[in-house]
mmCIF file of C-alpha atoms in Angstrom:
data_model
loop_
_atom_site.group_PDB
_atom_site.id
_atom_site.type_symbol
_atom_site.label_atom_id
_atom_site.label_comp_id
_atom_site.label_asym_id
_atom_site.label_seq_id
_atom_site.Cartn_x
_atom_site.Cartn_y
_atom_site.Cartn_z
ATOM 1 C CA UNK A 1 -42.633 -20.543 -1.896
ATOM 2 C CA UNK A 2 -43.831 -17.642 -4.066
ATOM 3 C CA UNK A 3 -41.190 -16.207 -6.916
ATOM 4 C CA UNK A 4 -41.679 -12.804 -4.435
ATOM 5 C CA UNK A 5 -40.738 -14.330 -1.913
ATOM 6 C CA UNK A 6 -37.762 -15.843 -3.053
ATOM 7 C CA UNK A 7 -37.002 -13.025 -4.706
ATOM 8 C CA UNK A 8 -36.807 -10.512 -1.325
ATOM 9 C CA UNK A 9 -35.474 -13.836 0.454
ATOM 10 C CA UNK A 10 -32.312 -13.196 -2.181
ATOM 11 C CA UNK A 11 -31.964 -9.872 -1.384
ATOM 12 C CA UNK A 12 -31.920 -10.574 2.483
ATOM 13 C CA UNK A 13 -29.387 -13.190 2.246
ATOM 14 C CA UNK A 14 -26.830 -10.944 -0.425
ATOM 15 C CA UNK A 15 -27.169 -8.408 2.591
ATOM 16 C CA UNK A 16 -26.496 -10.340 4.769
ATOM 17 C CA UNK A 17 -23.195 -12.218 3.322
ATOM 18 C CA UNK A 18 -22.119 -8.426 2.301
ATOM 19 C CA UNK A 19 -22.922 -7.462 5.599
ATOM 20 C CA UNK A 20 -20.701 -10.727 6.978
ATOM 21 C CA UNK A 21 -17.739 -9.703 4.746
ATOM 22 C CA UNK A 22 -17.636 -6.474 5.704
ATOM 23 C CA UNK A 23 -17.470 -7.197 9.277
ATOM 24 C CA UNK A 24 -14.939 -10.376 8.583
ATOM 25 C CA UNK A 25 -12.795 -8.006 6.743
ATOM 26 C CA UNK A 26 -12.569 -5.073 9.561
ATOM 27 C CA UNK A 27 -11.951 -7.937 12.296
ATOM 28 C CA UNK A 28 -8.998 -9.166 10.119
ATOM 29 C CA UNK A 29 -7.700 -5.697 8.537
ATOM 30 C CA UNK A 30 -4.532 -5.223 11.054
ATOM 31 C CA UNK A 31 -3.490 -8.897 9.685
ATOM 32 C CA UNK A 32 -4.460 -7.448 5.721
ATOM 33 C CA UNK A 33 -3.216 -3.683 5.989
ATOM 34 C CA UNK A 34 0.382 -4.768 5.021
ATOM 35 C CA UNK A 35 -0.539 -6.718 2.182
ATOM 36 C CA UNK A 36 -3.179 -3.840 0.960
ATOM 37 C CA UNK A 37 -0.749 -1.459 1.204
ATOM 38 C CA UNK A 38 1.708 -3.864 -1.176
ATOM 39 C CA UNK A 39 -1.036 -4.297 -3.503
ATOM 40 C CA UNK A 40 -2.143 -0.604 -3.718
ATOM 41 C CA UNK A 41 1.517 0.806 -4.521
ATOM 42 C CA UNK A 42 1.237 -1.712 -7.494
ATOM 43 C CA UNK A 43 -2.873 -0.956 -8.494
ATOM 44 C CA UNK A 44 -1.720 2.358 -8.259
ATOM 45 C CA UNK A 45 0.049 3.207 -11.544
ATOM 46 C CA UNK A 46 -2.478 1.044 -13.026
ATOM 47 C CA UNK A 47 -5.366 2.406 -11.829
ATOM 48 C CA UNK A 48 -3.906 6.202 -12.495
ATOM 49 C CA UNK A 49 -2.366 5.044 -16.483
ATOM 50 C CA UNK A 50 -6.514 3.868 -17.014
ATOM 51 C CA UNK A 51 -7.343 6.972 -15.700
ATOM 52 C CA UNK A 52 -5.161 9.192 -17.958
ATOM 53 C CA UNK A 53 -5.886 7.340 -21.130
ATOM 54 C CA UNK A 54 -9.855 7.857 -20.166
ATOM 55 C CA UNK A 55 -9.049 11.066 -20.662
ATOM 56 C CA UNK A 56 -6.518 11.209 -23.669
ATOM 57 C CA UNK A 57 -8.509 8.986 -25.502
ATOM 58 C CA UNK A 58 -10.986 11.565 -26.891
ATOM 59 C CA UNK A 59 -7.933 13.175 -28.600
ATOM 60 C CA UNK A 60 -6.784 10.286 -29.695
ATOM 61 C CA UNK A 61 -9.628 9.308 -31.824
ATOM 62 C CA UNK A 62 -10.320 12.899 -32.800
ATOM 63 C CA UNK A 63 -7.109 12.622 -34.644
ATOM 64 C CA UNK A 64 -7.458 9.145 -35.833
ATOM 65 C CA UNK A 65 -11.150 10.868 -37.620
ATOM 66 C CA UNK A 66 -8.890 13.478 -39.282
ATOM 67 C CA UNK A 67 -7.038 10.505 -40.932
ATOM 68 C CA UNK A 68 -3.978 10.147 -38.482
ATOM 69 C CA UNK A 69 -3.019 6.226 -37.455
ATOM 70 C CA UNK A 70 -3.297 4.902 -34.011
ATOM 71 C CA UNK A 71 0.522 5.196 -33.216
ATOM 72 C CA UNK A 72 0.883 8.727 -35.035
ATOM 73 C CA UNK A 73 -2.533 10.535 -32.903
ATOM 74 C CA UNK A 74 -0.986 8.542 -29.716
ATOM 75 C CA UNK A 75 2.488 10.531 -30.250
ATOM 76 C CA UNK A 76 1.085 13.778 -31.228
ATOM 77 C CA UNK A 77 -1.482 13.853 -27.970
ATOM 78 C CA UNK A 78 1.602 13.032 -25.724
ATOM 79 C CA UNK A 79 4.009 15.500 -27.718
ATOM 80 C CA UNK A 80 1.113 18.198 -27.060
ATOM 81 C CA UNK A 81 0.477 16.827 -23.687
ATOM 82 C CA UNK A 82 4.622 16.965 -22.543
ATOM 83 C CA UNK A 83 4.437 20.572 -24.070
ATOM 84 C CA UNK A 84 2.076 21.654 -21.536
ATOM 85 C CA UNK A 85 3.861 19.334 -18.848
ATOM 86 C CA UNK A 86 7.356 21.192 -19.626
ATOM 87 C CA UNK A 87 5.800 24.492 -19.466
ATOM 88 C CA UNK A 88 4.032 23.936 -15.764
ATOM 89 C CA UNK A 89 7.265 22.541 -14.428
ATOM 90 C CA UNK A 90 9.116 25.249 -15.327
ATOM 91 C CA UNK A 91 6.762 28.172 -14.076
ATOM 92 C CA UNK A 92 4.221 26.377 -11.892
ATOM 93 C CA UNK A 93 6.170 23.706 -10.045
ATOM 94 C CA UNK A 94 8.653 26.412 -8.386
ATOM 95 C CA UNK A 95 6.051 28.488 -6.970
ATOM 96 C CA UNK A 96 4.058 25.535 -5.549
ATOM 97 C CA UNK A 97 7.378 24.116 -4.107
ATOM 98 C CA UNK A 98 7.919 27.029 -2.815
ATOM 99 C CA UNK A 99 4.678 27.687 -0.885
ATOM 100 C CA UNK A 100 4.783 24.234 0.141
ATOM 101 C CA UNK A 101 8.233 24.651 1.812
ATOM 102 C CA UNK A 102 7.096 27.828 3.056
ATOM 103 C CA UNK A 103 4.310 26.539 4.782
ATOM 104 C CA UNK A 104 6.427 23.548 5.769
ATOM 105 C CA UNK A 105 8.957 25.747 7.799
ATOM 106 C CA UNK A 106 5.513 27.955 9.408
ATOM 107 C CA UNK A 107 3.687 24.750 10.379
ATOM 108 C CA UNK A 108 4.847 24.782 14.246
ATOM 109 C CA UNK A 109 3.531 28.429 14.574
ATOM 110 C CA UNK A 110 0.647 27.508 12.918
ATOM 111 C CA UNK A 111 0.009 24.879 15.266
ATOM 112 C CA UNK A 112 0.668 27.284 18.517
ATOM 113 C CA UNK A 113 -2.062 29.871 16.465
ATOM 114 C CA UNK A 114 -4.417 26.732 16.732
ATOM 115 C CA UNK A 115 -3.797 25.835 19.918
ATOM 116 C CA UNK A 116 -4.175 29.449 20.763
ATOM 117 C CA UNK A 117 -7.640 29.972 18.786
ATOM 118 C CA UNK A 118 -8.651 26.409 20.517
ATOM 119 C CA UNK A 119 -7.908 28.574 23.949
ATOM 120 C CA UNK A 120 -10.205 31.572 22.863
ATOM 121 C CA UNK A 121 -12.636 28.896 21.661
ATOM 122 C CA UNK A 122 -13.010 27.192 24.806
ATOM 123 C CA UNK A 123 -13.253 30.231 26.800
ATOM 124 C CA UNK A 124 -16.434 31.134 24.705
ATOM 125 C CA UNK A 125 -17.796 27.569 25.153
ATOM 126 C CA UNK A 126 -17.370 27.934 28.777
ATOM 127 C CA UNK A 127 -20.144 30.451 29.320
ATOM 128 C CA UNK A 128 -22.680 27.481 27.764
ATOM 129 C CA UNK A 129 -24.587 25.157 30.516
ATOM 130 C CA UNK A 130 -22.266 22.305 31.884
ATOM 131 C CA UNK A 131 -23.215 19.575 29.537
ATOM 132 C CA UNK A 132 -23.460 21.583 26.416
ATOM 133 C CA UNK A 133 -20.161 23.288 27.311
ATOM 134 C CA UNK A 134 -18.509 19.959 27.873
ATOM 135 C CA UNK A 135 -19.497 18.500 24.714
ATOM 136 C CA UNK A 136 -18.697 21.322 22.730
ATOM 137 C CA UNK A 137 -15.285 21.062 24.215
ATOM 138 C CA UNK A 138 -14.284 17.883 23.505
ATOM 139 C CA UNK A 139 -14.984 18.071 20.122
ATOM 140 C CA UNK A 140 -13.114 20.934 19.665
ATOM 141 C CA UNK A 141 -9.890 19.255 21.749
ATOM 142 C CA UNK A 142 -10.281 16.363 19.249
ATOM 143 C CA UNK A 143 -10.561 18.575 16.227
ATOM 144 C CA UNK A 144 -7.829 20.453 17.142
ATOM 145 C CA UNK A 145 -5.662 17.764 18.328
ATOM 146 C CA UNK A 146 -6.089 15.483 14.866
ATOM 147 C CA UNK A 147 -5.767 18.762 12.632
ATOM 148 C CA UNK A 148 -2.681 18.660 13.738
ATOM 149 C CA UNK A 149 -1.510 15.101 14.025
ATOM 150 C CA UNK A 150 -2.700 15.608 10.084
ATOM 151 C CA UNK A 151 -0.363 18.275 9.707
ATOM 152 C CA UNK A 152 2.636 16.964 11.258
ATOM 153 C CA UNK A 153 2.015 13.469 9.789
ATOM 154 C CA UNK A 154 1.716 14.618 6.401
ATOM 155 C CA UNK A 155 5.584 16.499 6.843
ATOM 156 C CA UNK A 156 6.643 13.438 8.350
ATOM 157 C CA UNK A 157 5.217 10.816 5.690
ATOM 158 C CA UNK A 158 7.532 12.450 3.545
ATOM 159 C CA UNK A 159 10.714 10.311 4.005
ATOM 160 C CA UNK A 160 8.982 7.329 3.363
ATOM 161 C CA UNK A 161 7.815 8.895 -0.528
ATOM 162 C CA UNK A 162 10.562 7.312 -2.799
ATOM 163 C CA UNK A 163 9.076 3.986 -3.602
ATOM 164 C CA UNK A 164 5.585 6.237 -4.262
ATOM 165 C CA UNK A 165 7.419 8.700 -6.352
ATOM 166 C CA UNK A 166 9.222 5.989 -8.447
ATOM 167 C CA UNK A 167 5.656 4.077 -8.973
ATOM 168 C CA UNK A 168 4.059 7.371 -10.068
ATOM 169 C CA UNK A 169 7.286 8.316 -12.597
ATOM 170 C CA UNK A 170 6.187 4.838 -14.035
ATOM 171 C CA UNK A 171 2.478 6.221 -15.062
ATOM 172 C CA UNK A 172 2.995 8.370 -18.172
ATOM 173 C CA UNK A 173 5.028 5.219 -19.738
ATOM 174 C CA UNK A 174 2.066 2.985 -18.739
ATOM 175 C CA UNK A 175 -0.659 5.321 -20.428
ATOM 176 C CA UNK A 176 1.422 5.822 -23.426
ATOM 177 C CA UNK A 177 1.305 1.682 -24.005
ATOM 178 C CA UNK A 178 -2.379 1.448 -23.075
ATOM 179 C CA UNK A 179 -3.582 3.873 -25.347
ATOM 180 C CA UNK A 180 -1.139 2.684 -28.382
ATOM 181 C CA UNK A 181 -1.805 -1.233 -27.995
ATOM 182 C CA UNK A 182 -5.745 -0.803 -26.485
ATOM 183 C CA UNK A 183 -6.991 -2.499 -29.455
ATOM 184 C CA UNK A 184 -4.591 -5.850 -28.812
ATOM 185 C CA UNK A 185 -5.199 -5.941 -24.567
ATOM 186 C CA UNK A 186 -9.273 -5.938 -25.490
ATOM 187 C CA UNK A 187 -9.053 -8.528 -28.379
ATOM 188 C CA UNK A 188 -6.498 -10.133 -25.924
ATOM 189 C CA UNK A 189 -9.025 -10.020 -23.102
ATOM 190 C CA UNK A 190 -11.867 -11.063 -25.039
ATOM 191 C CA UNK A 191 -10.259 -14.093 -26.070
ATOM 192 C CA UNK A 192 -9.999 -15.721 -22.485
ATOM 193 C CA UNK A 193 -14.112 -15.230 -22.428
ATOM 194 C CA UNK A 194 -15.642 -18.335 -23.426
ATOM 195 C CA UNK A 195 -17.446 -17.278 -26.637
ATOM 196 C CA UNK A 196 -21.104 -17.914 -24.916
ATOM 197 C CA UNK A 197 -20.385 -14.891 -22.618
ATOM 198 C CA UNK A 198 -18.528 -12.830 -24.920
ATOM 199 C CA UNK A 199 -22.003 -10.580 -26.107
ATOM 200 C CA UNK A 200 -22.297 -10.352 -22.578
ATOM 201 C CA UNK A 201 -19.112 -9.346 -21.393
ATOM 202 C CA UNK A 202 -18.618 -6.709 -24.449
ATOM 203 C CA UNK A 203 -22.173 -5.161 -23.208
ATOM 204 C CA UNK A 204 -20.780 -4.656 -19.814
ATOM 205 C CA UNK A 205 -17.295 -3.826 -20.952
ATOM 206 C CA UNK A 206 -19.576 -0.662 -23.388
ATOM 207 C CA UNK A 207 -21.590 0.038 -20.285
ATOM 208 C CA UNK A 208 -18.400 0.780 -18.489
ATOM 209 C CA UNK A 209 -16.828 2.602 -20.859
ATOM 210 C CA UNK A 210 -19.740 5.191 -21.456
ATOM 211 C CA UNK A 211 -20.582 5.889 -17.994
ATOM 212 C CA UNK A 212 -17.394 4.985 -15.675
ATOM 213 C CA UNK A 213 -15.110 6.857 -18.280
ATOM 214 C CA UNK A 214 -17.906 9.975 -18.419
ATOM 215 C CA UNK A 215 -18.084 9.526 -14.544
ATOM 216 C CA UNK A 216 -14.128 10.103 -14.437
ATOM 217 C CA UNK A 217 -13.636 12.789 -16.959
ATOM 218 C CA UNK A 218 -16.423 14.549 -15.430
ATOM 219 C CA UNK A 219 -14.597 13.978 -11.878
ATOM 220 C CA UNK A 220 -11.381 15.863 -13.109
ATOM 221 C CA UNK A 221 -12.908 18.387 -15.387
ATOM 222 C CA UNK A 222 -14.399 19.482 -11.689
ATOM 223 C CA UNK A 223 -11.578 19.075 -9.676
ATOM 224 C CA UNK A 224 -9.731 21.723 -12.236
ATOM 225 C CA UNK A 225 -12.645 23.679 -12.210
ATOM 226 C CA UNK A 226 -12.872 23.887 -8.279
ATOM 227 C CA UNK A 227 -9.326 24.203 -7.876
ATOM 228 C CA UNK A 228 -8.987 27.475 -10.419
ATOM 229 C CA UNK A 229 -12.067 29.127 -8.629
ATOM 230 C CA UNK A 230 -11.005 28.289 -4.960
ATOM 231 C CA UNK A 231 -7.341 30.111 -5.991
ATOM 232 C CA UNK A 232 -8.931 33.212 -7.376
ATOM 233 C CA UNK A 233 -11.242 33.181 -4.015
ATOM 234 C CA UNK A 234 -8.076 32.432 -1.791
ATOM 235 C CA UNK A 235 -5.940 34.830 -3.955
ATOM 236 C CA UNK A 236 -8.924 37.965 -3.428
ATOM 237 C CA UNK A 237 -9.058 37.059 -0.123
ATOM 238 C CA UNK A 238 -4.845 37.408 0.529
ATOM 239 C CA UNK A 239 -4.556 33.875 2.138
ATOM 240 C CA UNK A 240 -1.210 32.377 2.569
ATOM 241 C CA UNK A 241 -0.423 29.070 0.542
ATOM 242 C CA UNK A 242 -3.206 30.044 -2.307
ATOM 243 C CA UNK A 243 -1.770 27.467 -4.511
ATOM 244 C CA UNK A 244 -1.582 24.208 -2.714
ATOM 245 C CA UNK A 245 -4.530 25.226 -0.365
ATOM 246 C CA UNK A 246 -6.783 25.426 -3.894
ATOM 247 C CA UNK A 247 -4.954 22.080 -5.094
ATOM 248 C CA UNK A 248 -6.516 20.618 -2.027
ATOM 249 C CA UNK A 249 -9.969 21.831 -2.633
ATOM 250 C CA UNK A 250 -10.233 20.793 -6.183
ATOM 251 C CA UNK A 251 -9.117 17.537 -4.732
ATOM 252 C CA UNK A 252 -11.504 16.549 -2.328
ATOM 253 C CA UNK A 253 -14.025 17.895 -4.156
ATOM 254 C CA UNK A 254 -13.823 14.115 -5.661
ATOM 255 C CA UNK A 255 -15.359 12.777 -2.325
ATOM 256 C CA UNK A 256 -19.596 13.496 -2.684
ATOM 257 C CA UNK A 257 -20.837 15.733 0.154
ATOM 258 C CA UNK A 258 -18.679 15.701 3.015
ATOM 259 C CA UNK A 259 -15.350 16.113 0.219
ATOM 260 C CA UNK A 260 -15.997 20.272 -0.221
ATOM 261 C CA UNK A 261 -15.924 20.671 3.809
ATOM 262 C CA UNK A 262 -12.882 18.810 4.388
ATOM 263 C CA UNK A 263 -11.166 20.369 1.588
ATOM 264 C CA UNK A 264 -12.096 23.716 2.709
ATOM 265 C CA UNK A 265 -10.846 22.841 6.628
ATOM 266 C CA UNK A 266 -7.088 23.441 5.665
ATOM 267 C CA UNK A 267 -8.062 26.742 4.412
ATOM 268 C CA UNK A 268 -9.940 28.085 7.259
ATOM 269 C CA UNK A 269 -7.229 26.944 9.621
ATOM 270 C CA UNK A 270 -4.915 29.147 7.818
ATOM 271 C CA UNK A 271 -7.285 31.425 8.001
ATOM 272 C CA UNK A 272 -7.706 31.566 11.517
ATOM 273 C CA UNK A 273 -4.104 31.951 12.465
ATOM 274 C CA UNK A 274 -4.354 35.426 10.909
ATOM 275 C CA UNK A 275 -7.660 36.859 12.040
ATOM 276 C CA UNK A 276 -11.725 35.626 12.341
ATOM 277 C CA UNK A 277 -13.311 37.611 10.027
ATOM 278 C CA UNK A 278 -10.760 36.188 7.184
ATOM 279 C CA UNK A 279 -12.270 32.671 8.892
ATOM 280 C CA UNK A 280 -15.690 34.048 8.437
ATOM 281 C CA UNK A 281 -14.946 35.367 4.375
ATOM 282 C CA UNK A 282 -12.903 32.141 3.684
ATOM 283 C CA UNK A 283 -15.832 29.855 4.969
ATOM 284 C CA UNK A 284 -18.386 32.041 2.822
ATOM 285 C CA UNK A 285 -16.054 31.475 -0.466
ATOM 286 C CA UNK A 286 -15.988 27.678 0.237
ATOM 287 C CA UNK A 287 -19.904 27.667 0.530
ATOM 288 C CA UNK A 288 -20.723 29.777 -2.361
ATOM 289 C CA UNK A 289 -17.730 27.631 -4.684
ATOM 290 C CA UNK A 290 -19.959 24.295 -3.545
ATOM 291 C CA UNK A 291 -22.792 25.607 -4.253
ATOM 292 C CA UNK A 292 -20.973 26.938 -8.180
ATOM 293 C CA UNK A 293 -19.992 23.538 -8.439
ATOM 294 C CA UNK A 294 -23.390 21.440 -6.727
ATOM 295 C CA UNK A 295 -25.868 23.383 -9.107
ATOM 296 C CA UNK A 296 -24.482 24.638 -12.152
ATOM 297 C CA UNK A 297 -20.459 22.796 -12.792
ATOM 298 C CA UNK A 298 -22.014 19.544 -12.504
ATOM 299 C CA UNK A 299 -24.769 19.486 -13.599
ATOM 300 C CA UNK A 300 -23.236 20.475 -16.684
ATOM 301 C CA UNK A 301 -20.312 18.572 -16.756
ATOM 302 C CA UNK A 302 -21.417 15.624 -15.405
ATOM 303 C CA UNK A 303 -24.846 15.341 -17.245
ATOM 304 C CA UNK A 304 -26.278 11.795 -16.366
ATOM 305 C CA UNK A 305 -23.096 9.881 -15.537
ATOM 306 C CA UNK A 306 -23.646 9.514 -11.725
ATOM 307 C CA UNK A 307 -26.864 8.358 -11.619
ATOM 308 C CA UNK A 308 -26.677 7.427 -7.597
ATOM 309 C CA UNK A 309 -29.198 7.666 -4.611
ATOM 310 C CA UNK A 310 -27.657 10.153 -2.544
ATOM 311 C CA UNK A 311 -28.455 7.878 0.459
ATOM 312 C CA UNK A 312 -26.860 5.090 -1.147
ATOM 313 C CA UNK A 313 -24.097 7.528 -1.871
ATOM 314 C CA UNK A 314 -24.220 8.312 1.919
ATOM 315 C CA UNK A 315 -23.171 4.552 3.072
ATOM 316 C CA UNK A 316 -20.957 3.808 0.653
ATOM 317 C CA UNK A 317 -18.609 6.934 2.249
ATOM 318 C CA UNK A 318 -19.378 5.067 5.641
ATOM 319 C CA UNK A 319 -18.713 1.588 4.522
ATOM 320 C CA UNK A 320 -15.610 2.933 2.276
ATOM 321 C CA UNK A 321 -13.883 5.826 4.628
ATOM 322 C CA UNK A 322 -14.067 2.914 7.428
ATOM 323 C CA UNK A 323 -12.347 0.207 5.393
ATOM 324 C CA UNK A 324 -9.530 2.591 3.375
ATOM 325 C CA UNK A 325 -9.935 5.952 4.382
ATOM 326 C CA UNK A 326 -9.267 8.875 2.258
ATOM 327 C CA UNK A 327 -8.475 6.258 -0.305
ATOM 328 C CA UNK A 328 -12.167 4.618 0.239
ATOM 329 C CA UNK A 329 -13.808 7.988 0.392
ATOM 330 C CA UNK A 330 -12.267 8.689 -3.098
ATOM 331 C CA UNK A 331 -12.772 4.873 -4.758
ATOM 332 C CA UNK A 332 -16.149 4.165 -3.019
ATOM 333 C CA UNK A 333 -18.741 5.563 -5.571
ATOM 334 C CA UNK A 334 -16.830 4.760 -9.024
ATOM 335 C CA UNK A 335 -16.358 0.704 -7.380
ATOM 336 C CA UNK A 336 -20.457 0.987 -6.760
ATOM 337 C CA UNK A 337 -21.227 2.100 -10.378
ATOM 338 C CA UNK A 338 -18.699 -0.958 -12.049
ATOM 339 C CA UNK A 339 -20.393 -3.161 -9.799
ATOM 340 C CA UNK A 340 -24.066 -2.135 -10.130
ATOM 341 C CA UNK A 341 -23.747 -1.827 -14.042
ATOM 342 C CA UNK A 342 -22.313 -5.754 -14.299
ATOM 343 C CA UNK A 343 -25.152 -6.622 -12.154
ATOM 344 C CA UNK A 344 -27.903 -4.913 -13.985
ATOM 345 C CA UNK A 345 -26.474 -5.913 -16.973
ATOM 346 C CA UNK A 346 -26.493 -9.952 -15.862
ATOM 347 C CA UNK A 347 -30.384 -9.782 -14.771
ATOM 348 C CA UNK A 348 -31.110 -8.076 -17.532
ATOM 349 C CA UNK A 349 -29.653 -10.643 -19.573
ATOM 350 C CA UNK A 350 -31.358 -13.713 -17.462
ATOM 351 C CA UNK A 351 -34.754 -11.755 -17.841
ATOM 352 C CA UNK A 352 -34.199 -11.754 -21.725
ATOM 353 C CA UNK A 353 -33.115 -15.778 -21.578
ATOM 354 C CA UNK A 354 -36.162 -16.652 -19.125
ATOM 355 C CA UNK A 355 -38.654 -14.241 -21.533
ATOM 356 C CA UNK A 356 -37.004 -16.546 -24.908
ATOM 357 C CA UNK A 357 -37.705 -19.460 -23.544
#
């Protein structure tokens, strides 16, 4: 057997056995669900505390250059940082409680105004031929009908928040101790590597750190950046619930592709309990913000970090929104890169070995 074949013979049989897992793990996910919910309220905080100090941690060593110690630039950025914390609870979490309430207490005539626009909807569809008018309609029934179940749910979820809220109060504490004692968990981890693998673990852990961390600053410098100029559009454009509407958008603007349109959904149903040409101007503000943020934001922001196929982009939302939802939408891409730099990183390193020998 040629080294071709065997090669491409590989590659069938690691689809495959991905393919197998996959499909082993959506037969058994009602029997998992409970225990992946357990384990994500605890990876969580972690995963959030990494995420912060990704983003701290240029601060940090800008003040270590200007001849500050580790612990000293670790206090200062989180003395600056609970500056700016203080100051948007005090003027910026009222106001966004207060829309969300707002829009709490409005959310059953909101839901009659979409049932109602559904009605006009479906009187328009009706003049289509049969089968075109039929189609058309039950889409829009199940649009409709899981907008709201969406809506309601989200109200409803609340109750059940406290264990989330006390996992999340648990995150600054967590940052503060990974950026102050980073030095001591790497040395830490790199001494359970057995030394042979250490060069090659330390050239994946680099790897990482340059493009995953760009990759996630990049992420959030966006999601602030879409959030600001979706409020000034909503603001213009006199929509109720600016604030947490924007929050939204900036949000899902983390999910490639599909993440600007469902971000922009809650907007234009707002929209459209007030009047359609407001559903018409909203929908044209969401379009031109994507295209703001799809040819000049990231491109500048994001440089060379997400260097992805958009069709392989394209099944990993499949593969990721079917196995976690929202959560798998969101974790999908960053959980390819990891995984595709400690692979590259392995052949290239077994290329090198086979090319010394």
């Amino acid at each position: 057997m040629g080294p071709i074949i065997k090669k491409w013979l590989y590659r069938l049989l690691l689809i495959f056995f991905s393919l197998l897992i996959l499909w082993v793990t959506q037969l058994l996910w009602p029997v998992w669900k409970p225990l992946f919910n357990s384990v994500l309220l605890a990876a969580v905080p972690l995963l959030l505390s990494a995420l912060f100090a990704y983003l701290l941690l240029p601060f940090v060593h800008f003040l270590i250059k200007a001849k500050c110690s580790n612990r000293l630039a670790v206090w200062i950025v989180f003395i600056v940082l609970a500056a700016f914390v203080g100051a948007f609870v005090q003027w910026g979490i009222p106001s966004l409680w207060e829309e969300w309430k707002n829009l709490a207490i409005h959310l059953p005539q909101i839901i009659a105004q979409l049932d109602g626009w559904n009605y006009q909807v479906s009187g328009w569809i009706a003049q289509l031929p049969e089968p075109v008018a039929q189609l058309f309609s039950e889409a829009m029934d199940r649009l409709v009908r899981r907008t709201e179940e969406r809506l309601q749910g989200m109200m409803m979820e609340a109750d059940h928040s406290i264990k989330w809220i006390v996992a999340i109060s648990l995150v600054p504490f967590m940052t503060f101790y990974v950026l102050k004692d980073r030095e001591r968990m790497g040395e830490a981890a790199i001494s359970l590597i057995p030394s042979d693998k250490r060069e090659h673990a330390l050239a994946i852990s680099h790897s990482l750190h340059t493009r995953l961390g760009g990759y996630i600053r990049g992420q959030l410098w966006l999601v602030l950046a879409v959030a600001t100029v979706s409020f000034i559009a909503l603001y213009l454009l006199d929509i109720p619930y600016a604030l947490p509407l924007s929050g939204i958008m900036g949000l899902f603007n983390i999910i490639p592709y599909i993440g600007p349109i469902l971000g922009a959904l809650p907007a234009v149903f707002i929209a459209g309990t007030i009047s359609f040409n407001l559903v018409v101007w909203v929908a044209v503000a969401a379009f031109v913000i994507q295209m703001l943020e799809s040819h000049l934001l990231a491109p500048w922001i994001m440089g060379k970090n997400m260097d992805v196929h958009p069709l392989v982009i394209m099944i990993l939302l499949l593969v990721g929104g079917e196995l976690a939802g929202i959560i798998g939408l969101i974790l999908a891409v960053p959980l390819y890169m990891v995984i595709s730099i400690m692979i590259h990183i392995s052949f290239s390193r077994k290329r090198l070995d086979r090319i010394d020998k």
